[in-house]
């Protein structure tokens, strides 16, 4: 459904050039939930923004259903509303001066008038609001009258109004309380089943990824260092960074878990070194050359020399 | 700092009618401003009812009469009633001041939001033109423009509107730059909504408050500038009753006939002050940064 | 007992009346202990921490109760005296490290200044101690970091420095309000280990405020669970997490994705977090509770010792015990 091929995004700040995303390949099948996990600055959000049209890729190709999304730095929408995004912060993702009704119907403004009429019917709006757990009489209220969880429901209803097939969920529950997070995660899971949606789920929270995703891509400094089915990655992580990530998850009941630590920066360095070279506890001389991807098991690949 | 404190703040924050009234109620100076402006507007609208004199009718026999029961504010060098000239002039002075600011704020918002939202070359071009306007002292540029356009009240108003544009462009642009990073604007972009629509629906309504504050504060200034241009002969032409023009002619007689320039001066001063008081009040209400 | 809070209530006054954000909070921390307070937004956990330091704003009113620190009531002493305690006897670490650091002062100097103030040593000695303090929080190349400005450092590094600042005196009590929430998981684990280590080394008591059950389980000996400005459960961390007695604690634990069993659907807690403006007459969790009865909605439960050293404020829990 989505094909990301050798995509690179370079940010320039003065004389400095930073690769936020480098030479990334990723394909997403219809009906799948693919997780993107990594620390802040790993490029996971930038990748999501290139899919939704907010950032222009510097290089490479992104195709949706075989048709390129970016042509000559211009974002092409095959059909507006097919790809929708839900952002992290429900505080700022809703216009404070608009009523809930207008907020939810807003994406329809990008459609042609026939479709707009059809999808903007009152019954459909009420059905959708109820589906995401809002009440009909919430329609004429303003965002500040709602709690964080309810606002995220409004954002989800807004994304669904155009009947999208693909949704980019950019940390959709990170700003929510635990009890509300569970409601929203379950809602997203149900909606996916009902409407046969495809998700890309961006998060820094490994347990949420584990709960939501079929496959997960672990990103570090703009590169996917490991990708595979969630089960395989969680039980049999190959890349040292993934291992550190998993070992640092606080678990509720195990007393002590062996924690793997980052290493301190080495004296030696090279332009072409592995992205994790600076902090890798296992690094060797060979790591000064960038590693290729190698398979661990079916669909599970990682990028490391050692193993 | 902490989530709890934020939730409590949220309870107080939403700007609905109540907090606005709450703040307005306790702001005496704003009320004084409102009352003054209300009275001036009302009396100038009711001028035909309140006075029986024609503001432009010359009656040379009664020239330079001091304030009396017949002519409350006296008469001028050709015997026109000063009170009726002030009241009729209020229509022009206030009306033109407000109109100038409305025009300049409207143009400023359009240019500023376009500049901020699209950035790049468009931004560069607009902002450099604004820099050019800002390079001159406001009043001198307004004088030059008014002179070039030809001395008349309309042209004076236009000149003031033009020289004040940069303030509004900058204001709207900086608000737009902040709003452009907000997720609701980003969301609208991802929906594929046309940029003009995004500007009209999201950017303009959300950047309006600082512009309104600035505009209210500027109306007083614009009234003064129109009077100044009138005083210099670049604004309203005789016999049009306009405060600035009245002071311009009247100040020559100040020593002998004090009432002639004094009463228009008082009205000018009061209305300019009143708009400033209102502007301050509105800022206290709308600007979250000034909340204590 | 190092710190004892007895029946403390806090009210915030706003434009439209006042809101009770803390209701009869009692807690105690003994020397060398790590106590955790866990709760969601609006639970009052941060207000509890701030009330100890008297850092609540002017719109807050702390009514009745007392906060005894080494025997002195912090609510009664003068502002000057509480200021002297802050930093010296009670250290603080907040969520956002950047707000606690001076943006245009070099790290070494910031630290040295604090050390100079609290330990009465010479300037030179203070700087040496500052470098040592950086080493204590496991900063590689402390001399190098001492010569840097806060903005040149990563979030994790900054939080280490804030901890070094808080521990400079060293204090008897360290209050950490969501110290790792703004950090990446990998860094979080390191910071938690650091806090534990400093607690061991200096015998400093720690009060950790967090929304994250994982942090609690890693660090704390005892745990309080807060909801709607009240303590609903307290006990040993092990007891609270493995054998939760209050329906809220149970529900909270069930709402967390379980790494070991991801197929298990999450048990979401219905409804929204309690609105403090509309405090119900009965139990504050009753509206969202799956086992609440009519009695729960009208009568407020008190904290009861349901197991040894394990308290819960729930009518149903009490019944269970009696039956």
Coordinates of C-alpha atoms in Angstrom, one line a residue, chain A residues 38-40 147-150 153 176-183 185-186 189 204-208 210-211 234 241 244-257 259-262 264-265 279, chain C residues 38-41 138-140 183-190 192-193 211-215 217-218 238 241-242 248 252-253 255-260 262-273 288:
Chain A
X38 CA 12.8 5.4 18.6
X39 CA 13.9 8.2 20.9
X40 CA 13.3 11.9 20.2
X147 CA -10.7 16.8 28.5
X148 CA -7.6 15.6 26.7
X149 CA -9.1 12.2 26.0
X150 CA -12.3 13.6 24.5
X153 CA -11.7 11.5 20.2
X176 CA -3.1 11.3 27.7
X177 CA -3.5 9.7 31.2
X178 CA -3.1 6.0 31.5
X179 CA -6.8 5.3 32.1
X180 CA -7.8 7.4 29.1
X181 CA -4.9 6.0 26.9
X182 CA -6.4 2.6 27.2
X183 CA -9.8 3.9 25.9
X185 CA -6.0 2.6 22.0
X186 CA -8.9 0.2 22.2
X189 CA -8.0 -1.0 17.4
X204 CA 8.3 6.1 21.9
X205 CA 6.4 3.8 24.2
X206 CA 7.4 0.2 23.6
X207 CA 4.5 -1.4 25.4
X208 CA 2.0 0.6 23.4
X210 CA 3.6 -4.1 21.3
X211 CA -0.1 -3.8 22.0
X234 CA 10.5 -8.2 21.3
X241 CA 20.1 -0.5 20.3
X244 CA 19.1 -1.5 25.2
X245 CA 15.6 -0.1 24.4
X246 CA 13.9 -3.2 25.6
X247 CA 16.1 -3.7 28.6
X248 CA 15.3 -0.2 29.9
X249 CA 11.6 -0.7 29.9
X250 CA 10.6 -0.6 33.6
X251 CA 8.7 -3.7 34.2
X252 CA 6.1 -3.9 36.9
X253 CA 6.8 -7.2 38.6
X254 CA 10.3 -8.4 37.8
X255 CA 12.5 -7.3 40.6
X256 CA 15.7 -6.6 38.6
X257 CA 16.4 -7.0 35.0
X259 CA 20.1 -3.4 32.2
X260 CA 22.4 -2.8 29.2
X261 CA 23.9 0.6 29.2
X262 CA 25.1 2.9 26.4
X264 CA 30.6 6.5 26.1
X265 CA 31.7 8.2 22.9
X279 CA 27.0 4.8 21.8
Chain C
X38 CA 1.3 7.8 41.6
X39 CA -1.8 9.3 40.0
X40 CA -3.1 10.8 36.8
X41 CA -3.5 14.5 36.0
X138 CA 27.9 9.7 36.3
X139 CA 28.9 12.4 33.9
X140 CA 31.7 11.3 31.7
X183 CA 13.2 11.9 28.8
X184 CA 13.6 8.9 26.5
X185 CA 13.1 5.5 28.0
X186 CA 16.7 4.5 27.7
X187 CA 17.7 7.7 29.6
X188 CA 14.9 7.3 32.1
X189 CA 16.3 4.0 33.3
X190 CA 19.7 5.6 33.9
X192 CA 16.2 6.2 38.0
X193 CA 19.2 4.1 38.8
X211 CA 2.1 8.9 36.6
X212 CA 4.2 5.8 35.5
X213 CA 3.7 2.6 37.4
X214 CA 7.0 1.3 35.9
X215 CA 8.9 4.1 37.7
X217 CA 8.0 -0.4 40.7
X218 CA 11.6 0.2 39.9
X238 CA 4.9 -4.9 46.1
X241 CA 1.2 -3.5 42.6
X242 CA 0.7 -7.2 43.1
X248 CA -8.9 2.4 40.9
X252 CA -5.1 1.5 36.4
X253 CA -2.9 -1.6 36.3
X255 CA -5.3 -0.3 31.6
X256 CA -1.5 -0.7 31.0
X257 CA -0.4 -2.7 28.0
X258 CA 1.2 -5.8 29.2
X259 CA 4.4 -6.7 27.4
X260 CA 4.2 -10.3 28.4
X262 CA 0.0 -8.3 24.3
X263 CA -3.1 -10.1 23.0
X264 CA -5.0 -9.4 26.2
X265 CA -7.3 -6.4 25.4
X266 CA -6.8 -3.4 27.6
X267 CA -9.4 -2.9 30.3
X268 CA -10.1 0.8 29.9
X269 CA -11.5 2.7 32.8
X270 CA -14.8 4.2 31.6
X271 CA -15.5 7.9 31.8
X272 CA -13.2 10.8 32.4
X273 CA -10.9 11.9 35.1
X288 CA -16.1 5.2 37.1

